[in-house]
């Protein structure tokens, strides 16, 4: 399953520093705008203590965690929707992502230039929101002009429905709000809306980049951001990117944990961010485990067993017979598949079974 999160924000807010912490790729981080021009792409592993626990039981030859693609996109400036700065390239790159990690500068540092001269994360957020909304409004209005005639002719019910959806989006965007504020309950409506690829309809995680003193409790800037996004369908996280880059330099897990404890943190900001991005996309994990391999598989919440099997191989879905399901807690407690069976804890499920987060699965199929 190929899923992509885009890191966005104004220039010099810490996007590339954060990206370097998230992936093994080393994006150039410099104190001037547009340091990142082509988007840097990295594959990141999703931290999951459950996979580690399974590997400790089965001692497999390979341990394969779930992964996600992360993209560091060039900094956007006011006027990007009109082509200012690297606007058009920025907007094209963000359109290709599944979710947005919006980094906001929430620290003071005279040595790091702010593109607008002062630190104000709420203003910065509004600049990017406005540019994306303007671009979405252009998309919506262009589509309305194409669909309107089809809808008015009376015969095309899909065009009529699409026109209603487009007009809803237009109203919201004209009010200076994001497209994601529109609630679409109907499955067909959601499918029509998805085809519009609206920038402000993507799920968003706001990441407040703070200094060391605010890593645990935040500061006045993070409080302002919290208030500003209170009415949005969005998630929020505080991360000290500079500290995270220092943590990444430690070679052992023990050294990293000691450093975190000294700062009063239980878990690194990077780990929290990856998990939050995973949840942002409504993703969950099932496992396969044994002597050869312990592996985490990513699926969208609500996926049924045959489609979950298809993530491993299309033949598994085509020839699906059944899924043998062990709950994670049962496996951890009983330690072997044989003991799980003996305890009557192995369930046999059919095509309508909705896979649950943490399930350990074995698929039976015949092609």
XYZ file of C-alpha atoms in Angstrom:
367
model
C 0.000 0.000 0.000
C 1.694 3.171 -1.204
C 0.718 6.178 0.908
C 2.377 9.550 0.973
C 2.474 12.392 3.523
C 3.740 15.803 2.436
C 5.608 18.100 4.848
C 4.634 21.703 4.098
C 5.112 25.137 5.618
C 6.667 28.531 5.036
C 10.433 28.685 4.378
C 12.726 28.273 7.417
C 10.189 26.706 9.794
C 12.135 23.439 10.182
C 10.577 21.235 7.481
C 13.838 19.829 6.142
C 15.289 19.342 9.633
C 12.194 17.357 10.543
C 12.364 15.382 7.310
C 15.994 14.465 8.036
C 14.925 13.131 11.430
C 12.096 11.128 9.896
C 14.073 9.430 7.159
C 17.577 8.339 6.342
C 17.650 10.803 3.442
C 19.650 13.940 4.243
C 17.853 16.960 2.833
C 19.858 20.164 2.723
C 18.855 22.413 5.628
C 19.980 26.011 5.244
C 19.050 29.420 6.574
C 17.512 30.833 3.405
C 14.188 30.411 1.575
C 13.699 27.788 -1.145
C 16.613 25.673 0.020
C 14.368 22.750 -0.897
C 13.306 23.022 -4.547
C 12.727 19.475 -5.725
C 10.784 17.512 -3.117
C 12.927 15.147 -1.036
C 11.327 11.726 -0.711
C 12.033 9.177 1.994
C 10.547 5.917 3.212
C 9.995 5.893 6.958
C 9.245 2.950 9.198
C 6.198 3.096 11.463
C 7.324 2.386 15.054
C 5.267 -0.421 16.573
C 6.183 -2.070 19.858
C 3.872 -4.979 19.010
C 6.058 -6.088 16.094
C 9.103 -6.051 18.373
C 7.261 -8.211 20.909
C 6.241 -10.738 18.223
C 9.829 -10.956 16.972
C 11.064 -11.612 20.517
C 8.731 -14.607 20.688
C 9.285 -16.117 17.217
C 12.944 -15.153 16.569
C 12.304 -14.846 12.822
C 14.986 -14.505 10.147
C 13.467 -11.161 9.067
C 11.496 -8.414 10.807
C 9.689 -6.064 8.397
C 7.864 -3.029 9.805
C 5.134 -1.022 8.081
C 6.394 1.914 6.021
C 5.132 5.250 4.781
C 6.450 7.659 2.160
C 7.268 11.147 3.365
C 7.884 14.121 1.082
C 9.626 17.370 2.025
C 8.044 20.001 -0.224
C 9.532 23.425 -1.000
C 8.492 26.320 1.262
C 5.432 28.254 0.182
C 5.048 32.047 0.340
C 2.192 34.526 0.046
C 1.042 34.680 -3.582
C 1.932 31.050 -4.364
C -1.511 30.489 -5.916
C -0.527 33.193 -8.448
C 2.871 31.602 -9.078
C 4.927 33.588 -6.547
C 8.100 31.911 -5.260
C 7.897 28.244 -6.173
C 4.124 28.319 -5.875
C 3.027 26.274 -8.873
C 5.575 23.550 -8.194
C 4.615 23.481 -4.505
C 0.920 23.128 -5.313
C 1.532 20.350 -7.849
C 3.646 18.408 -5.342
C 1.130 18.727 -2.527
C -1.712 17.575 -4.801
C 0.045 14.221 -5.139
C 0.082 13.523 -1.389
C -2.536 11.673 0.690
C -2.158 13.836 3.803
C -0.422 17.030 4.912
C 2.020 17.540 7.785
C 1.920 21.326 8.219
C 4.972 22.557 10.141
C 4.628 25.840 12.046
C 7.513 27.767 13.575
C 6.877 28.179 17.298
C 10.342 29.206 18.507
C 12.371 32.416 18.720
C 15.871 32.443 17.254
C 17.559 35.571 15.908
C 19.955 33.390 13.923
C 17.161 31.843 11.832
C 15.513 34.293 9.448
C 11.730 34.369 9.270
C 10.445 35.030 5.765
C 7.870 37.518 7.127
C 10.151 39.139 9.693
C 8.542 37.903 12.920
C 7.386 34.686 14.599
C 3.616 34.271 14.351
C 2.503 30.676 13.671
C -1.207 31.535 13.385
C -0.469 34.119 10.687
C 1.828 31.604 8.933
C -0.903 28.968 9.006
C -3.414 31.408 7.542
C -1.034 32.328 4.698
C -0.770 28.727 3.564
C -4.473 28.046 4.162
C -5.396 31.043 2.008
C -3.110 30.040 -0.858
C -4.484 26.484 -0.882
C -8.073 27.745 -0.645
C -7.564 30.096 -3.617
C -6.202 27.227 -5.696
C -9.102 24.964 -4.657
C -11.598 27.691 -5.537
C -10.084 27.886 -9.023
C -10.427 24.100 -9.360
C -14.029 24.113 -8.146
C -15.144 27.024 -10.352
C -13.522 25.492 -13.445
C -15.297 22.207 -12.748
C -18.643 23.948 -12.150
C -18.475 25.577 -15.586
C -17.978 22.136 -17.164
C -20.624 20.283 -15.149
C -23.354 22.944 -15.095
C -24.672 22.297 -18.614
C -24.721 18.519 -18.081
C -26.636 18.945 -14.833
C -29.174 21.371 -16.304
C -30.010 19.081 -19.215
C -31.734 16.838 -16.672
C -30.581 13.426 -17.822
C -27.281 13.160 -15.976
C -27.981 12.442 -12.288
C -24.271 12.125 -11.455
C -23.594 15.592 -12.911
C -26.457 17.014 -10.823
C -25.076 15.500 -7.664
C -21.540 16.632 -8.467
C -22.769 20.171 -9.080
C -24.426 20.219 -5.635
C -21.160 19.066 -4.037
C -19.129 21.629 -5.980
C -21.441 24.431 -4.886
C -21.058 23.349 -1.258
C -17.295 23.514 -1.610
C -17.487 26.886 -3.351
C -19.530 28.382 -0.506
C -17.096 27.141 2.153
C -13.996 28.251 0.236
C -15.427 31.730 -0.394
C -15.916 32.051 3.362
C -12.185 31.388 3.885
C -12.629 27.857 5.220
C -11.109 24.565 4.115
C -12.889 21.988 1.963
C -12.417 19.309 4.653
C -15.063 21.099 6.734
C -17.748 19.728 4.398
C -19.208 16.481 5.765
C -20.153 13.961 3.073
C -21.895 10.880 4.482
C -22.909 9.252 1.215
C -20.324 6.797 -0.181
C -20.965 7.885 -3.791
C -20.627 11.558 -2.843
C -17.287 10.845 -1.183
C -16.089 9.105 -4.349
C -17.091 12.107 -6.484
C -15.377 14.519 -4.097
C -12.174 12.448 -4.024
C -11.810 12.809 -7.801
C -11.563 16.606 -7.393
C -8.184 16.277 -5.598
C -8.813 19.406 -3.539
C -5.791 20.537 -1.545
C -7.741 21.663 1.529
C -9.750 18.445 1.605
C -6.689 16.420 2.590
C -6.346 15.400 6.250
C -3.866 17.631 8.067
C -1.574 17.322 11.079
C -0.261 20.616 12.450
C 3.248 20.212 13.876
C 4.454 23.015 16.138
C 8.245 23.157 15.919
C 9.479 24.404 19.305
C 12.822 24.855 21.088
C 14.092 22.637 23.917
C 12.455 24.699 26.676
C 8.999 24.081 25.184
C 9.473 20.427 24.165
C 7.346 19.069 27.023
C 4.764 21.739 27.851
C 4.709 23.978 24.755
C 4.716 27.797 24.861
C 2.613 30.858 24.007
C 2.941 30.107 20.297
C 1.661 26.525 20.601
C -1.259 27.709 22.742
C -2.174 30.215 20.028
C -2.104 27.445 17.402
C -4.312 25.205 19.563
C -6.915 27.941 19.781
C -6.683 28.727 16.060
C -7.368 25.122 14.979
C -9.965 24.329 17.656
C -12.826 24.316 15.149
C -10.973 22.378 12.453
C -11.013 18.696 11.587
C -7.274 18.471 12.207
C -4.700 16.962 14.545
C -1.986 18.763 16.501
C 1.486 17.819 17.772
C 4.438 19.595 19.404
C 7.938 18.571 18.275
C 11.388 20.070 18.908
C 13.009 19.333 15.538
C 16.472 20.479 16.637
C 16.405 18.085 19.596
C 15.092 15.310 17.353
C 18.093 15.790 15.068
C 20.377 15.366 18.103
C 18.511 12.216 19.181
C 18.951 10.775 15.687
C 22.738 10.987 16.103
C 22.763 8.523 19.027
C 23.708 5.032 17.902
C 21.818 2.927 20.460
C 18.210 2.816 21.624
C 19.385 3.034 25.249
C 21.273 6.289 24.606
C 18.251 7.816 22.918
C 15.958 6.812 25.779
C 18.320 8.264 28.384
C 18.425 11.557 26.491
C 14.616 11.643 26.250
C 14.229 10.928 29.970
C 16.584 13.788 30.810
C 14.282 16.080 28.837
C 11.182 14.674 30.530
C 9.893 12.931 27.387
C 8.595 9.352 27.246
C 8.808 9.009 23.487
C 10.591 10.894 20.711
C 8.656 13.497 18.769
C 9.508 11.674 15.555
C 7.887 8.445 16.798
C 4.800 10.368 17.908
C 4.652 12.188 14.577
C 4.877 9.000 12.503
C 2.146 7.344 14.565
C -0.023 10.455 14.269
C 0.483 10.566 10.484
C -0.443 6.869 10.297
C -3.645 7.541 12.242
C -4.308 10.644 10.137
C -4.686 8.429 7.081
C -7.058 6.121 9.006
C -4.509 3.311 8.801
C -4.177 0.251 10.988
C -1.845 -2.744 11.152
C -2.236 -6.503 11.035
C 0.627 -8.960 11.467
C 1.952 -12.190 10.044
C 4.561 -13.955 12.140
C 6.582 -17.155 12.265
C 10.100 -18.568 12.068
C 10.766 -17.006 8.651
C 9.331 -13.552 9.129
C 7.473 -11.222 11.471
C 5.846 -8.493 9.422
C 3.497 -5.539 9.827
C 0.946 -4.951 7.039
C -0.845 -1.648 6.580
C -4.569 -1.509 5.817
C -7.307 1.111 5.878
C -9.655 0.859 8.846
C -12.779 -1.101 7.897
C -11.059 -3.420 5.394
C -12.528 -6.918 5.086
C -10.459 -10.109 5.175
C -10.196 -10.817 1.399
C -9.002 -7.279 0.656
C -6.544 -7.463 3.571
C -5.214 -10.714 2.074
C -4.822 -8.954 -1.274
C -2.338 -6.553 0.318
C 0.080 -9.484 0.574
C -0.660 -10.793 -2.935
C -3.540 -10.420 -5.374
C -3.838 -14.232 -5.570
C -4.651 -14.297 -1.848
C -7.695 -12.129 -2.505
C -8.810 -13.883 -5.692
C -8.708 -17.332 -4.125
C -9.640 -16.354 -0.569
C -11.141 -19.207 1.445
C -10.835 -18.077 5.055
C -8.716 -16.152 7.533
C -7.352 -17.697 10.706
C -7.277 -14.929 13.293
C -5.339 -14.677 16.541
C -5.722 -11.628 18.739
C -2.407 -9.973 19.592
C -2.908 -10.121 23.386
C -3.684 -13.852 23.209
C -0.507 -14.565 21.231
C 1.639 -12.547 23.623
C 0.154 -14.401 26.577
C 0.210 -17.939 25.138
C 3.416 -17.554 23.062
C 2.749 -20.174 20.332
C 0.079 -20.854 17.710
C -0.344 -24.383 19.107
C -1.074 -23.017 22.584
C -3.540 -20.515 21.102
C -5.412 -23.326 19.308
C -5.429 -25.469 22.437
C -6.936 -22.595 24.404
C -9.664 -22.175 21.760
C -8.478 -18.670 20.918
C -7.944 -19.135 17.174
C -10.948 -17.865 15.203
C -11.807 -18.894 11.641
C -13.367 -15.992 9.733
C -14.936 -15.646 6.285
C -15.256 -12.972 3.595
C -17.290 -10.553 5.704
C -14.832 -10.369 8.579
C -13.610 -6.809 9.198
C -9.918 -6.955 10.101
C -9.038 -5.349 13.437
C -5.914 -3.430 14.388
C -3.360 -5.839 15.845
C -4.853 -9.032 14.378
C -2.369 -11.808 13.621
C -3.595 -13.425 10.424
C -2.997 -16.538 8.374
C -4.883 -16.695 5.081
C -6.105 -19.834 3.373
C -6.586 -19.495 -0.382
C -6.844 -21.510 -3.561
C -6.136 -20.153 -7.045
